[in-house]
XYZ file of C-alpha atoms in Angstrom:
343
model
C 79.620 226.881 128.719
C 80.706 226.028 132.190
C 77.745 226.349 134.518
C 78.128 228.851 137.336
C 76.102 228.809 140.519
C 74.603 232.224 141.327
C 75.255 233.369 144.835
C 72.683 235.852 146.266
C 74.080 238.401 148.699
C 72.195 240.442 151.250
C 72.075 244.082 150.504
C 73.551 244.671 153.946
C 76.877 242.926 153.208
C 79.933 244.769 152.136
C 80.391 245.101 148.382
C 83.652 245.059 146.391
C 85.941 248.047 146.694
C 85.132 249.223 143.164
C 81.508 249.979 144.226
C 80.929 253.150 146.098
C 78.001 251.982 148.283
C 75.788 248.886 148.950
C 73.176 248.186 146.271
C 69.945 246.192 146.200
C 69.855 243.992 143.119
C 66.629 243.159 141.246
C 66.230 239.780 139.611
C 66.049 240.088 135.820
C 62.575 239.492 134.380
C 62.063 236.680 131.917
C 60.393 238.116 128.797
C 60.439 235.192 126.455
C 62.427 232.615 124.437
C 63.751 233.242 120.989
C 61.531 231.239 118.622
C 64.250 230.727 115.979
C 66.973 229.657 118.368
C 64.582 227.197 120.037
C 64.191 225.370 116.698
C 67.894 224.595 116.385
C 68.727 220.888 116.780
C 71.717 221.161 119.128
C 72.242 222.747 122.563
C 74.943 225.088 121.194
C 72.644 225.994 118.349
C 70.055 227.239 120.855
C 72.580 229.512 122.545
C 72.053 233.229 121.877
C 75.606 234.345 120.852
C 74.983 238.037 120.356
C 72.356 240.810 120.547
C 72.192 244.104 118.665
C 69.789 247.089 118.754
C 68.719 248.412 115.355
C 65.677 250.467 114.350
C 64.057 250.000 117.814
C 64.358 246.190 117.573
C 66.784 243.717 119.064
C 68.313 241.230 116.641
C 69.721 237.966 118.031
C 72.467 235.656 116.674
C 72.535 231.906 117.315
C 73.430 228.615 115.630
C 76.051 225.843 115.812
C 78.580 225.792 113.017
C 80.528 223.024 114.586
C 77.586 220.753 113.856
C 76.529 222.498 110.612
C 73.157 223.732 111.840
C 71.242 226.724 110.506
C 69.842 228.430 108.562
C 69.213 231.392 110.907
C 65.900 233.219 111.064
C 65.974 236.971 111.690
C 63.211 237.297 114.311
C 63.841 240.508 116.272
C 62.311 241.553 119.566
C 60.242 244.744 118.935
C 60.929 247.254 121.687
C 57.780 249.321 120.941
C 55.451 246.321 121.160
C 57.496 244.303 123.650
C 57.203 241.110 121.623
C 58.874 239.159 118.860
C 57.988 240.002 115.276
C 57.502 237.552 112.470
C 60.650 236.342 110.778
C 61.974 239.085 108.507
C 64.206 236.813 106.490
C 66.229 233.604 106.635
C 70.018 233.811 106.478
C 71.748 230.776 104.967
C 74.615 230.605 107.390
C 75.133 227.884 110.044
C 75.445 230.548 112.782
C 75.392 234.287 113.474
C 77.940 235.712 115.910
C 78.044 239.382 114.959
C 75.917 242.318 113.839
C 77.345 245.659 112.727
C 75.772 248.950 111.683
C 78.097 250.494 109.107
C 78.329 254.122 107.987
C 75.602 253.755 105.341
C 73.117 253.091 108.147
C 72.570 249.444 107.192
C 72.589 246.480 109.540
C 75.283 244.030 108.362
C 75.498 240.309 109.261
C 78.645 238.372 108.269
C 78.007 234.684 107.423
C 80.145 232.740 109.932
C 79.810 229.572 107.860
C 77.703 229.953 104.675
C 75.264 227.154 103.825
C 72.901 226.666 100.982
C 73.355 227.749 97.352
C 74.509 230.150 96.255
C 76.926 230.597 99.153
C 76.986 234.161 100.407
C 79.279 236.408 102.378
C 76.958 238.712 104.288
C 73.520 240.161 104.539
C 72.384 243.785 104.923
C 69.161 245.306 106.118
C 68.222 248.819 104.987
C 64.885 250.231 106.075
C 62.423 247.360 105.566
C 64.322 245.098 103.188
C 67.147 242.565 103.404
C 69.753 242.034 100.689
C 72.276 239.185 100.360
C 75.823 239.706 98.923
C 78.374 237.123 97.687
C 81.235 238.994 96.057
C 83.988 236.776 97.520
C 82.535 233.438 98.654
C 84.826 233.123 101.680
C 84.733 229.963 103.732
C 84.263 231.847 107.037
C 83.514 235.541 107.610
C 84.041 236.584 111.196
C 83.961 240.431 110.933
C 82.840 243.226 108.699
C 83.864 246.838 109.203
C 83.879 250.236 107.448
C 87.277 251.830 107.039
C 87.941 255.028 105.128
C 84.796 254.715 103.054
C 85.205 251.040 102.087
C 83.944 247.743 103.455
C 86.388 245.136 104.778
C 85.657 241.436 105.417
C 87.925 239.491 107.795
C 87.940 235.701 108.016
C 89.374 232.711 106.217
C 89.795 231.571 102.641
C 89.145 228.052 101.392
C 92.822 227.353 100.791
C 93.673 227.931 104.438
C 95.095 231.461 104.969
C 93.556 234.214 107.074
C 92.294 236.895 104.710
C 90.923 240.459 104.510
C 88.931 241.498 101.454
C 88.139 245.023 100.390
C 84.633 245.694 99.080
C 82.806 248.750 97.708
C 79.563 250.443 98.768
C 78.980 251.653 95.165
C 79.697 248.362 93.402
C 78.408 245.235 95.250
C 80.270 242.975 92.831
C 83.656 244.621 93.496
C 86.180 242.707 95.651
C 89.895 242.831 96.084
C 92.126 240.712 98.283
C 93.749 243.179 100.742
C 95.703 240.808 102.973
C 96.522 237.087 103.139
C 98.429 235.487 106.014
C 99.231 231.773 105.949
C 99.588 229.659 109.075
C 103.069 229.409 110.566
C 103.064 225.634 110.022
C 101.062 224.897 106.849
C 100.966 221.105 107.366
C 97.345 220.162 108.009
C 96.748 223.573 109.515
C 94.931 226.814 108.681
C 94.739 230.400 109.902
C 91.898 232.841 110.617
C 91.234 236.503 111.428
C 88.539 236.516 114.052
C 88.237 240.295 114.286
C 89.033 243.561 112.603
C 89.220 246.792 114.628
C 89.979 250.449 113.973
C 91.769 252.946 116.283
C 93.536 256.154 115.396
C 92.705 255.831 111.664
C 94.359 252.438 111.336
C 92.868 248.985 110.981
C 94.155 246.027 113.010
C 93.912 242.225 112.674
C 95.767 239.345 114.234
C 95.865 235.815 112.818
C 95.227 232.705 114.890
C 96.318 229.289 113.677
C 94.148 226.281 114.275
C 96.966 224.265 115.815
C 99.777 226.786 116.417
C 97.786 229.486 118.207
C 98.152 233.269 117.735
C 100.769 234.857 115.494
C 103.267 236.958 117.412
C 102.383 240.177 115.639
C 99.164 241.943 114.479
C 98.869 243.430 111.025
C 98.182 247.190 110.659
C 96.582 248.909 107.694
C 96.717 252.654 106.999
C 94.519 252.509 103.910
C 97.511 251.977 101.600
C 99.630 249.116 102.878
C 99.781 246.497 105.676
C 102.681 246.396 108.191
C 103.556 244.452 111.318
C 102.019 245.733 114.537
C 102.022 244.960 118.254
C 100.582 241.853 119.851
C 96.900 242.517 120.564
C 96.436 239.294 122.555
C 99.136 239.333 125.308
C 97.201 237.630 128.029
C 95.042 235.171 126.174
C 92.585 234.900 123.312
C 89.623 233.002 121.858
C 87.435 233.010 118.776
C 84.443 235.066 117.694
C 85.881 238.338 118.969
C 83.676 241.398 119.429
C 85.053 244.954 119.062
C 83.871 248.518 119.707
C 85.444 251.883 120.425
C 85.272 253.629 123.814
C 87.252 256.579 125.236
C 89.341 256.898 122.070
C 90.478 253.216 122.385
C 89.632 249.917 120.695
C 87.725 247.666 123.095
C 87.560 243.968 122.315
C 86.529 240.731 123.916
C 88.339 237.531 122.844
C 87.749 234.330 124.660
C 87.108 235.367 128.354
C 89.338 238.411 128.102
C 88.415 242.069 127.601
C 91.179 244.334 126.237
C 91.663 247.983 125.442
C 94.143 249.133 122.771
C 95.312 252.654 122.201
C 97.249 252.027 119.034
C 100.463 251.099 120.922
C 99.775 248.757 123.809
C 97.014 246.244 124.533
C 95.855 246.182 128.134
C 93.681 243.539 129.772
C 90.748 245.226 131.459
C 88.745 242.210 132.769
C 88.786 238.434 132.734
C 85.929 235.890 132.851
C 84.069 238.181 130.430
C 81.079 236.990 128.493
C 80.011 240.118 126.626
C 80.217 243.950 126.710
C 78.278 246.919 125.364
C 78.811 250.683 125.127
C 75.808 252.793 126.282
C 75.525 256.491 127.067
C 79.222 257.100 127.532
C 79.699 254.073 129.766
C 81.134 250.613 129.108
C 79.073 247.729 130.503
C 80.577 244.251 130.994
C 78.841 240.909 131.614
C 81.185 238.614 133.487
C 81.529 235.836 136.027
C 83.614 236.375 139.195
C 84.005 233.879 142.068
C 81.032 231.835 140.735
C 78.854 234.980 140.673
C 77.226 236.335 137.541
C 77.308 240.147 137.357
C 77.207 243.208 135.145
C 79.652 246.012 135.900
C 80.312 249.352 134.247
C 82.908 252.054 133.894
C 83.223 255.553 132.463
C 86.979 255.777 132.463
C 88.301 252.146 132.183
C 89.844 252.512 135.652
C 87.065 252.371 138.209
C 84.203 249.917 137.970
C 80.787 249.949 139.575
C 78.514 246.905 140.018
C 75.119 247.194 138.229
C 73.573 243.836 138.988
C 74.946 240.557 140.369
C 71.716 238.530 140.027
C 72.454 237.474 136.467
C 71.104 234.068 135.177
C 73.857 231.466 135.307
C 73.105 230.685 131.640
C 73.756 234.285 130.434
C 75.608 234.364 127.145
C 75.199 237.866 125.658
C 73.392 241.162 126.216
C 72.563 244.532 124.756
C 71.119 247.828 126.173
C 68.136 249.773 124.929
C 65.739 252.261 126.417
C 67.627 252.140 129.734
C 67.069 248.426 130.060
C 69.546 245.548 129.807
C 68.393 242.607 127.676
C 70.198 239.344 128.457
C 70.320 236.322 126.201
C 71.083 232.855 127.485
C 72.438 229.515 126.417
C 68.908 228.024 126.226
C 67.342 230.800 124.087
C 65.783 232.726 126.989
C 65.807 236.549 127.171
C 65.683 238.521 130.381
C 65.300 242.225 131.125
C 66.581 244.376 133.942
C 67.284 248.085 134.556
C 70.454 249.743 133.409
C 70.562 251.747 136.642
C 72.050 250.725 139.900
C 69.225 250.319 142.429
C 70.270 251.918 145.704
């Protein structure tokens, strides 16, 4: 990550036009370092990629699949006790970039790059136990979603195409190839689906080739068949995309861009974005702007208010729980600050 110098402003200076009045920013409080991420052998492996609140605990993803690190220990931060727990399980993937809670109430973790034997596709936590599933044995799994009562995995197959597989809640062994898209130029190339998102009862993906970049169209699934859809990445894109829904729209971060999509047109909401989270009917965004780290929020996707600009320059992800923002960093540190604007 490019290092950004944090600029501290006096509370008496004028603030950006999107903020209604001057605010006094508190410095986030350092509450610890993730013990599992600290053990990783590379700098990228120590980076906290994602954070997710589940069962009053915060789960953290980390790892470096470019250097084949891992495995990844699930060591959550217990919000009731304000400390890390013991490791709940070890996931044999080189990195974790995403957590999802699906409609059965389980916490799902797709294996970005499976390692160890047997190779697995994803893990699920229900209540106090973890289970491992390997119905497909994909080479990379970047997203896992629930759509019309079924589970869908999005990622890449060993032969090179971007793929979506359909799975079943009732039968863990069931799997069916739902979509396969080859790269535009198959010579020494491959394609991947980095995200899978639902809006207005349709599922969307868009392939990105390793050398050729994004495909010009997305693919749209209505539960029966796939068809061509609009470009979801008009202004730029990256890998390891995160999606959520807010205000009846699909919200997704890809690279440093944050988009909204209403089923017809993708609109860029913000740039220089690191992460985002939906909390209490508001959308919070962690970003960099003019070499300043900050968190902003909106309730309508039109007007934005600044929550805190004193964000550590190493910030890499965040989540919100119990009216506090928990910020993960590139060096395994975790900070806490209030969700409320301090006036």
